[in-house]
mmCIF file of C-alpha atoms in Angstrom:
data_model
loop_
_atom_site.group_PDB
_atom_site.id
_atom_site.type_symbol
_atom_site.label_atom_id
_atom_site.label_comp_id
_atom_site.label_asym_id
_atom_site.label_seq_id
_atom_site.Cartn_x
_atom_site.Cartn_y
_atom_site.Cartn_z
ATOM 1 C CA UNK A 299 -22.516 41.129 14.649
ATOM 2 C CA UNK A 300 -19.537 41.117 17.045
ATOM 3 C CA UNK A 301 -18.197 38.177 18.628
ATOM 4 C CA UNK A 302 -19.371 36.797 21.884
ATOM 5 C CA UNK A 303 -22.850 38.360 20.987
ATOM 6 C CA UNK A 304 -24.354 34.838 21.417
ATOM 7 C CA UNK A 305 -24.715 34.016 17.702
ATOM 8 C CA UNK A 306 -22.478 31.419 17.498
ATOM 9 C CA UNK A 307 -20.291 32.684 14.650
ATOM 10 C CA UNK A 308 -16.566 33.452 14.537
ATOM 11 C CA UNK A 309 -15.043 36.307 12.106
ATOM 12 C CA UNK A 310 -12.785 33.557 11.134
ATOM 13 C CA UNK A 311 -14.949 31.545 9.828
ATOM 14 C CA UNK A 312 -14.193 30.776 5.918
ATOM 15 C CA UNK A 313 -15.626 29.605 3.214
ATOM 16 C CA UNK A 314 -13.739 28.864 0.341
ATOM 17 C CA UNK A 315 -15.086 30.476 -3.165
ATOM 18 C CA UNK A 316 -16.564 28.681 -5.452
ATOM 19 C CA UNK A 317 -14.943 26.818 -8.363
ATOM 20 C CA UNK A 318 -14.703 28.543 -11.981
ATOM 21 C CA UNK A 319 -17.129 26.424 -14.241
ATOM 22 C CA UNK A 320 -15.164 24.681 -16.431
ATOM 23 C CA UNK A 321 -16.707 26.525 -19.954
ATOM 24 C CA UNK A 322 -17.622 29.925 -19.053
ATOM 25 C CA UNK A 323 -18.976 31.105 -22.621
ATOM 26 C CA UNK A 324 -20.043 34.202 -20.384
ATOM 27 C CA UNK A 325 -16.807 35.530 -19.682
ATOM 28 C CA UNK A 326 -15.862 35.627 -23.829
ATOM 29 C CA UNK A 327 -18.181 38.632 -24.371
ATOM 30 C CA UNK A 328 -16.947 40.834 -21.520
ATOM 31 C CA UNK A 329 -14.318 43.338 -22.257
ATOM 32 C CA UNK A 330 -12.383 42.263 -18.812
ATOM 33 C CA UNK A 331 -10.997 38.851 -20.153
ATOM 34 C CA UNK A 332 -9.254 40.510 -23.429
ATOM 35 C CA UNK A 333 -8.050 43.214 -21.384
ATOM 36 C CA UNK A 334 -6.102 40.378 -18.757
ATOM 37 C CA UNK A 335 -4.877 38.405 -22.168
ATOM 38 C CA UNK A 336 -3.308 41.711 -23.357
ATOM 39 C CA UNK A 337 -1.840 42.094 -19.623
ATOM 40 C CA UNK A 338 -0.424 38.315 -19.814
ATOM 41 C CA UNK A 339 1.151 39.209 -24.001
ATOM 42 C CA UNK A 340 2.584 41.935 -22.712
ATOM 43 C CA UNK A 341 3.718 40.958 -19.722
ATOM 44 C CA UNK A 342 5.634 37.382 -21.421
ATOM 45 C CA UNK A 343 6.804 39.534 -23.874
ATOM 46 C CA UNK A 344 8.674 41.793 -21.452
ATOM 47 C CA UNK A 345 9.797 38.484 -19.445
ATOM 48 C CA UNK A 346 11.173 36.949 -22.469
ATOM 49 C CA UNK A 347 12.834 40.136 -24.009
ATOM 50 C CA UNK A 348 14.969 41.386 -20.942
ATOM 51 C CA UNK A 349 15.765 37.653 -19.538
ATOM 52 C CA UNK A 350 16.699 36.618 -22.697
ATOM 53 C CA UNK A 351 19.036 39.449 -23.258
ATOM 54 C CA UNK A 352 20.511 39.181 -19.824
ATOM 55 C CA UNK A 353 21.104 35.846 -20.889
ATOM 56 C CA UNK A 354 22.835 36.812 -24.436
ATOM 57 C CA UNK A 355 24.846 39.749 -22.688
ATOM 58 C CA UNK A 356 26.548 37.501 -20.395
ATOM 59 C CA UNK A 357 27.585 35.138 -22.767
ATOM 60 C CA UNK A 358 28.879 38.044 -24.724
ATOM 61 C CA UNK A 359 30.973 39.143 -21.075
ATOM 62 C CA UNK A 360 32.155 35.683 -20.158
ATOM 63 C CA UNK A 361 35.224 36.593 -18.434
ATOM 64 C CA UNK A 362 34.889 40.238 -18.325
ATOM 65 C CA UNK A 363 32.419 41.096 -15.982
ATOM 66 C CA UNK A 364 28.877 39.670 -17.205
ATOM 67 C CA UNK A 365 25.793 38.783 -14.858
ATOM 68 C CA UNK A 366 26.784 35.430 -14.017
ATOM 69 C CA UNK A 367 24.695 32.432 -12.832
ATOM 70 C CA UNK A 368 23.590 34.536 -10.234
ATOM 71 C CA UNK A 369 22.613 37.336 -11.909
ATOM 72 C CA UNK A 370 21.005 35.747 -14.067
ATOM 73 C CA UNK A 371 18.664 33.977 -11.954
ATOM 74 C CA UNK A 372 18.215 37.677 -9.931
ATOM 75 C CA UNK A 373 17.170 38.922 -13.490
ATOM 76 C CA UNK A 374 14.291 36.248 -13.548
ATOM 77 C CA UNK A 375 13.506 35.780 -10.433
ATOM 78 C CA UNK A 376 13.627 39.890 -9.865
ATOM 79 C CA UNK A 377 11.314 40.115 -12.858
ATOM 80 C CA UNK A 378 9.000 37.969 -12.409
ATOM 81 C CA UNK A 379 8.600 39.903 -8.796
ATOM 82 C CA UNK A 380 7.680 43.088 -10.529
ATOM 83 C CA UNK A 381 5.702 41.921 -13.443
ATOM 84 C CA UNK A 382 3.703 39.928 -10.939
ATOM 85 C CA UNK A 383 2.705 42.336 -8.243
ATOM 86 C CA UNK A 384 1.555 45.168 -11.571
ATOM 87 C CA UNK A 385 -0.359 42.328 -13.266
ATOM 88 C CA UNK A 386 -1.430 39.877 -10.913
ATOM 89 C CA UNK A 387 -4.782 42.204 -9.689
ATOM 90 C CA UNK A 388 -5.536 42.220 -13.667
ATOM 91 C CA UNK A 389 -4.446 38.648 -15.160
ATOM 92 C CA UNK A 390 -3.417 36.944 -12.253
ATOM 93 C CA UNK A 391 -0.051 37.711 -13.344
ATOM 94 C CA UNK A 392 0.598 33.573 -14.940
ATOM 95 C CA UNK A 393 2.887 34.009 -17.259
ATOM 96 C CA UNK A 394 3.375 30.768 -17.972
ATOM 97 C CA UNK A 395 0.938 28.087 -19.629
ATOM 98 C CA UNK A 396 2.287 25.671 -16.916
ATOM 99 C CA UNK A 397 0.493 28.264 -14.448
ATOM 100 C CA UNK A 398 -2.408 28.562 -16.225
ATOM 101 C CA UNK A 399 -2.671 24.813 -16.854
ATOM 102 C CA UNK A 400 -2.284 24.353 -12.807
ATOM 103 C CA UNK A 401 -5.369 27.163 -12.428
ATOM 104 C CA UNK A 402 -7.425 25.062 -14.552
ATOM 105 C CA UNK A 403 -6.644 21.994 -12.998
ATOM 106 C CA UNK A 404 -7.637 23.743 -9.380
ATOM 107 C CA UNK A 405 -10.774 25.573 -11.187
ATOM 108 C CA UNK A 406 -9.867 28.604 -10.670
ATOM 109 C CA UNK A 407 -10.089 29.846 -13.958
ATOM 110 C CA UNK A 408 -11.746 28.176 -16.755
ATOM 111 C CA UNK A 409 -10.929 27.177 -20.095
ATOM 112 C CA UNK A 410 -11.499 29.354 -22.480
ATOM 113 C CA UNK A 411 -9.885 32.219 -20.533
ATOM 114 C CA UNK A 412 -6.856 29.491 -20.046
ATOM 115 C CA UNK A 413 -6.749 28.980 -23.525
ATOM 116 C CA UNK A 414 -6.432 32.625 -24.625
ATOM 117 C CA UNK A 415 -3.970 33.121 -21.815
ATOM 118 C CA UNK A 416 -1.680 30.424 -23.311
ATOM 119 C CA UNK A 417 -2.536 31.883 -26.936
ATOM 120 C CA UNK A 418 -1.065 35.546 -25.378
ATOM 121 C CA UNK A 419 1.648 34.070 -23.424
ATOM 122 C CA UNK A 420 2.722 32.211 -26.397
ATOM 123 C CA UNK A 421 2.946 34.919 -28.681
ATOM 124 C CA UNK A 422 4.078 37.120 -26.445
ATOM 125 C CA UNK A 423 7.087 35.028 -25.852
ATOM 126 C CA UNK A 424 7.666 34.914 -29.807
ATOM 127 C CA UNK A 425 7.795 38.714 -30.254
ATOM 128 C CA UNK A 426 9.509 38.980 -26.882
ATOM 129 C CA UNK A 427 12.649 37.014 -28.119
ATOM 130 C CA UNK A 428 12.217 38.184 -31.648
ATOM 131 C CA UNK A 429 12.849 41.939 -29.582
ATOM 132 C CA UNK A 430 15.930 40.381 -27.758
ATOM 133 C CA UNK A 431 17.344 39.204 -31.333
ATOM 134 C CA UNK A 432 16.753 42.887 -32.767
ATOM 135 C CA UNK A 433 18.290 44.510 -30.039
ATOM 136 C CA UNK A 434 21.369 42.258 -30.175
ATOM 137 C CA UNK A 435 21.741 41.776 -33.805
ATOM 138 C CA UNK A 436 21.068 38.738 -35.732
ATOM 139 C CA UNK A 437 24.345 37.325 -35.405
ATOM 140 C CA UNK A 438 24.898 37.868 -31.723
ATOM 141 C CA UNK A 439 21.597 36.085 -30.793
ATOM 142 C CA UNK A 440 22.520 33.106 -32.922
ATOM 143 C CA UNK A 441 26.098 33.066 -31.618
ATOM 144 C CA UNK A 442 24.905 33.073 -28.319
ATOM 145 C CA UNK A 443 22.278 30.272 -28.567
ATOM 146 C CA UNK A 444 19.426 33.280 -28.611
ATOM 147 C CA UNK A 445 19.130 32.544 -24.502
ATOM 148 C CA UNK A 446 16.818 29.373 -25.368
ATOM 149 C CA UNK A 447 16.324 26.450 -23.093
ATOM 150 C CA UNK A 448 18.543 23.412 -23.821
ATOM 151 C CA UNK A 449 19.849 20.221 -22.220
ATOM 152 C CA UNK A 450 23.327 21.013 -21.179
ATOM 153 C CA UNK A 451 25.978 18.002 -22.529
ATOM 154 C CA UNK A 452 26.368 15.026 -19.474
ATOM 155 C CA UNK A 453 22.525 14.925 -18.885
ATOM 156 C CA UNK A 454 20.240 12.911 -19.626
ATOM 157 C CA UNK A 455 16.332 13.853 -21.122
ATOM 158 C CA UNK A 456 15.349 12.131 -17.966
ATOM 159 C CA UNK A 457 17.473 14.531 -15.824
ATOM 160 C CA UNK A 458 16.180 17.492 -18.282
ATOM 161 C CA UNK A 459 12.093 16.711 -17.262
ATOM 162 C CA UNK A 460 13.229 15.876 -14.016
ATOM 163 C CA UNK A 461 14.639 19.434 -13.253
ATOM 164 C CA UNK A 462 12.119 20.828 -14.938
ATOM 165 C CA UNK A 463 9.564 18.716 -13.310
ATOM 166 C CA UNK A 464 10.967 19.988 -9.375
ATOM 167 C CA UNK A 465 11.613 23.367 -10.858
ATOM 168 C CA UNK A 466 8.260 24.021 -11.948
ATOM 169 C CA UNK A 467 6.709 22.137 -8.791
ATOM 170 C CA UNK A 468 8.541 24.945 -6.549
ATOM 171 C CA UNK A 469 7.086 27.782 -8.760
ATOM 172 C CA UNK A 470 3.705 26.497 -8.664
ATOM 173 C CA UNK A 471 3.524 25.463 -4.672
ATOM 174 C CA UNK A 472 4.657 28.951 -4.279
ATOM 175 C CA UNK A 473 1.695 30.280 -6.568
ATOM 176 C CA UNK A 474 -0.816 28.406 -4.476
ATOM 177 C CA UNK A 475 0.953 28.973 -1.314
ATOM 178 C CA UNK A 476 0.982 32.629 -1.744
ATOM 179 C CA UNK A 477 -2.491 33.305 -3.477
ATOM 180 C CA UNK A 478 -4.845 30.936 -1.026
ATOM 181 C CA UNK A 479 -7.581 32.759 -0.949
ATOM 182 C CA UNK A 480 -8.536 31.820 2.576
ATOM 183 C CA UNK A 481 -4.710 33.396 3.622
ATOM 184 C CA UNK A 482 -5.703 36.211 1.498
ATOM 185 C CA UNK A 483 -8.876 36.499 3.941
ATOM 186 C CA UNK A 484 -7.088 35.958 7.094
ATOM 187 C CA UNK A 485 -4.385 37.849 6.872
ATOM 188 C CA UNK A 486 -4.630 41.445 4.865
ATOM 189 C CA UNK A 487 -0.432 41.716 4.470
ATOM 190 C CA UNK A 488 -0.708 38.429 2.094
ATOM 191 C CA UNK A 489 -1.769 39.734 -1.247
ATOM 192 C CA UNK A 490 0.645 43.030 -1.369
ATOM 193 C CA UNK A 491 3.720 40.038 -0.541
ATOM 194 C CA UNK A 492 2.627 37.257 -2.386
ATOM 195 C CA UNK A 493 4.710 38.709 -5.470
ATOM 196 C CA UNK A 494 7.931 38.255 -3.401
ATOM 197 C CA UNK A 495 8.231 34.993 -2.736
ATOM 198 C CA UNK A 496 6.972 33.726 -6.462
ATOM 199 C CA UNK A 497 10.187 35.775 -7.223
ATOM 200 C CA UNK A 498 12.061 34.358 -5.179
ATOM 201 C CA UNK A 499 11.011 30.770 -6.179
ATOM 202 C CA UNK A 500 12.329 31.503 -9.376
ATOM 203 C CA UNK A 501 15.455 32.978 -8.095
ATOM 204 C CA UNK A 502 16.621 29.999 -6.219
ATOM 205 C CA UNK A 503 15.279 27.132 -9.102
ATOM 206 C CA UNK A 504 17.265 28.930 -11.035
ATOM 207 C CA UNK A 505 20.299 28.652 -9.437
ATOM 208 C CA UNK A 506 19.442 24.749 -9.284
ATOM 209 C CA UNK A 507 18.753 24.136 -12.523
ATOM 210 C CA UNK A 508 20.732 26.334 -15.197
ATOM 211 C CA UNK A 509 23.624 23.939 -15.149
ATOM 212 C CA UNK A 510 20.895 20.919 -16.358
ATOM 213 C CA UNK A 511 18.485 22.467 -18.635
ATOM 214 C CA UNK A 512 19.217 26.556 -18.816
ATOM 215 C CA UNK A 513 16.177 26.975 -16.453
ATOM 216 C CA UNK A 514 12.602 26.874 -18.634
ATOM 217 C CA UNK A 515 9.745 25.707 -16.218
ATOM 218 C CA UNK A 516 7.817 27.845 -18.585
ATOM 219 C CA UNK A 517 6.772 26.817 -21.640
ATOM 220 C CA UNK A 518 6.193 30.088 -23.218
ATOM 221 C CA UNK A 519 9.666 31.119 -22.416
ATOM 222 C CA UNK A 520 11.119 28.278 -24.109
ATOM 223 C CA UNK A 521 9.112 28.335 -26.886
ATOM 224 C CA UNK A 522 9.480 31.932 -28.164
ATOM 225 C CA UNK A 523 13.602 32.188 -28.543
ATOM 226 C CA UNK A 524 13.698 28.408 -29.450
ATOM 227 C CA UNK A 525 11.247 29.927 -32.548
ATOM 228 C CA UNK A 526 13.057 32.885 -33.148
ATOM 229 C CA UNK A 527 16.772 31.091 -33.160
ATOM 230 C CA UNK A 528 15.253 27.995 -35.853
ATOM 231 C CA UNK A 529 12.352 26.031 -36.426
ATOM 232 C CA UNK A 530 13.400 22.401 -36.464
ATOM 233 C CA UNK A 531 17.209 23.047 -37.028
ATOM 234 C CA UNK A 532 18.540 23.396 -33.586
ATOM 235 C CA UNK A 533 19.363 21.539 -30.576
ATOM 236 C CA UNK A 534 16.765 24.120 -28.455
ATOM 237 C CA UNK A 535 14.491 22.616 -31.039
ATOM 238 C CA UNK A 536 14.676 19.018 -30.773
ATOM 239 C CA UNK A 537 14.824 19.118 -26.767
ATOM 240 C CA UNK A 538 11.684 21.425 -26.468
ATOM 241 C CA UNK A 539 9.550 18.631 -25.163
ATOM 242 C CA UNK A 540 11.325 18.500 -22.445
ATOM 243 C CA UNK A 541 10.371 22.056 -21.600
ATOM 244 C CA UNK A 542 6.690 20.738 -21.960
ATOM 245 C CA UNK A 543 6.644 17.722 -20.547
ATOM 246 C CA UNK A 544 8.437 18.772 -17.588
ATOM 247 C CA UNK A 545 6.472 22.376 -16.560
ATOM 248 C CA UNK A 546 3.131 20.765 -17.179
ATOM 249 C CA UNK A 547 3.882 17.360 -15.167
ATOM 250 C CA UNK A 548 5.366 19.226 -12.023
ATOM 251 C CA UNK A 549 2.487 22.153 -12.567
ATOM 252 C CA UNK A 550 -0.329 19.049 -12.362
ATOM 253 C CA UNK A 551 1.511 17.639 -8.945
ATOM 254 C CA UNK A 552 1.886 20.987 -7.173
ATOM 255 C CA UNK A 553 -1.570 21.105 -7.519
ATOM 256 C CA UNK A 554 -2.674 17.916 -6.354
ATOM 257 C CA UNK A 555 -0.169 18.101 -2.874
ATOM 258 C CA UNK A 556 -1.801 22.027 -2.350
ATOM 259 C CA UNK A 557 -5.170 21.498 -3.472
ATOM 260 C CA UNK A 558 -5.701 17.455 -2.237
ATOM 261 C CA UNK A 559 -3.142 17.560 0.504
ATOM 262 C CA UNK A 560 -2.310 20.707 2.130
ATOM 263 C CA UNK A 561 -6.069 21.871 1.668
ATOM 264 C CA UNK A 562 -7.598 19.030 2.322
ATOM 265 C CA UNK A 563 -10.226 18.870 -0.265
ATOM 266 C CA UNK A 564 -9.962 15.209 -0.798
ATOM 267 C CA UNK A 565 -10.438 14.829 2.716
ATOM 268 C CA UNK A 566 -13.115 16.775 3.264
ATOM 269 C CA UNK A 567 -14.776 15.797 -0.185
ATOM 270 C CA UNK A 568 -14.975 12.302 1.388
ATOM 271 C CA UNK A 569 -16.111 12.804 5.009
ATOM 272 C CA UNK A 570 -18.638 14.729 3.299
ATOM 273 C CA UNK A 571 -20.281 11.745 1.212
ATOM 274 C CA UNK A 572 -20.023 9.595 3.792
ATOM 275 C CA UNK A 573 -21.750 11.865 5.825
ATOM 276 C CA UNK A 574 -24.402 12.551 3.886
ATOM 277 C CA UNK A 575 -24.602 8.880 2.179
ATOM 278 C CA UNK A 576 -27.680 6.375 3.071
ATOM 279 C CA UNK A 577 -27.186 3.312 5.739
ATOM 280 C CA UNK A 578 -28.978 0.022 4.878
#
């Protein structure tokens, strides 16, 4: 009915969807989840396997013309742009267990696809860096520190979560920021740009936080060529929990300050019950 026709509603009007029950054991017989886990393997795999070797080929050109900081965070940050806008209308386009964790946390997905999303990301990270290390040769990848996370010498593992912490709370803001569904409703223009500026996110944390940690604020991605260079022998190893710790704490507060703050939910979870509680 149009506007002003005396029915008292408003075309802007929104109602925000409903949450994602928690265990869906629905969803695990339906063709469309596996087909989004095989988008998020295959997308982490590509991540992995191209950053990683940007990473490894400008170690190899230090000096003589390699990517650079910079290019190295236009790699990622590039990347993530284009694998997000061809699987975000299939997977959601995570990417990142630190991602998926956040989704959870804001039901919007529930767990059992989160779980085989981290399963897929995971893997796909493994065979992503294993790719890098065949296309640069055994040697070279080891040489070169196989492009895995670690916390650079000077730093402490405080500074190392930290970064990652902030790092990861800029990606995920940005994920929220750009995928609100009631944006998405207001404005059509949102959901063809919302890859952009998740690229760009991890453009500029990037440039922050390579000289601390080697930029991770993805779990998956630090897992996989911290694997492939040496279980338990290396110093990518032993600092790995950072690369946890950190994603998965900043992912958990980005969420809270969109979802509880921004959004309003606490807010407007509590004027509800006291609205609709009893008076003695």
């Amino acid at each position: 009915m149009a506007a002003g026709s005396g029915s008292g509603s408003n075309p802007k009007d929104y109602q925000d969807p409903p949450p994602a029950p928690l265990v869906d054991t629905g969803e695990l017989g339906k063709w469309s989840l596996y087909r989004a886990a095989i988008a998020e393997f295959i997308a982490t795999l590509l991540l992995v396997c191209i950053s990683v070797s940007t990473v490894i080929g400008e170690k190899r050109q230090s000096g003589e013309g390699g990517a650079g900081v910079l290019g190295i965070a236009w790699a990622f940050g590039g990347l993530i742009f284009v694998l997000v806008y061809c699987t975000a209308g299939i997977s959601g386009g995570h990417m990142n267990p630190a991602v998926t964790f956040a989704m959870v946390l804001a039901r919007r997905v529930s767990l059992p696809r989160a779980a085989l999303y981290t399963m897929a990301q995971c893997v796909g990270a493994v065979c992503g860096a294993g790719l890098a290390r065949a296309m640069h040769g055994g040697g070279q990848y080891a040489r070169h520190g196989g492009g895995a996370n670690e916390l650079a010498a000077g730093y402490s593992a405080g500074a190392g979560v930290a970064a990652e912490m902030v790092g990861t709370f800029v990606l995920v803001y940005t994920v929220f920021s750009a995928t609100d569904p009631k944006r998405k409703a207001r404005d059509s223009h949102v959901p063809v740009l919302a890859p952009l500026p998740i690229g760009l996110a991890v453009l500029v944390v990037h440039l922050a936080t390579i000289p601390i940690t080697g930029t991770g604020i993805n779990p998956a991605r630090s897992l996989g060529p911290a694997l492939v260079l040496g279980l338990g022998t290396t110093k990518a190893w032993s600092h790995l929990w950072i690369f946890w710790v950190g994603p998965f704490a900043g992912a958990a507060a980005a969420m809270i300050y969109h979802h509880y703050i921004l959004r309003g939910a606490a807010a407007k979870a509590f004027a509800s019950s006291s609205y609709r509680s009893p008076h003695f």
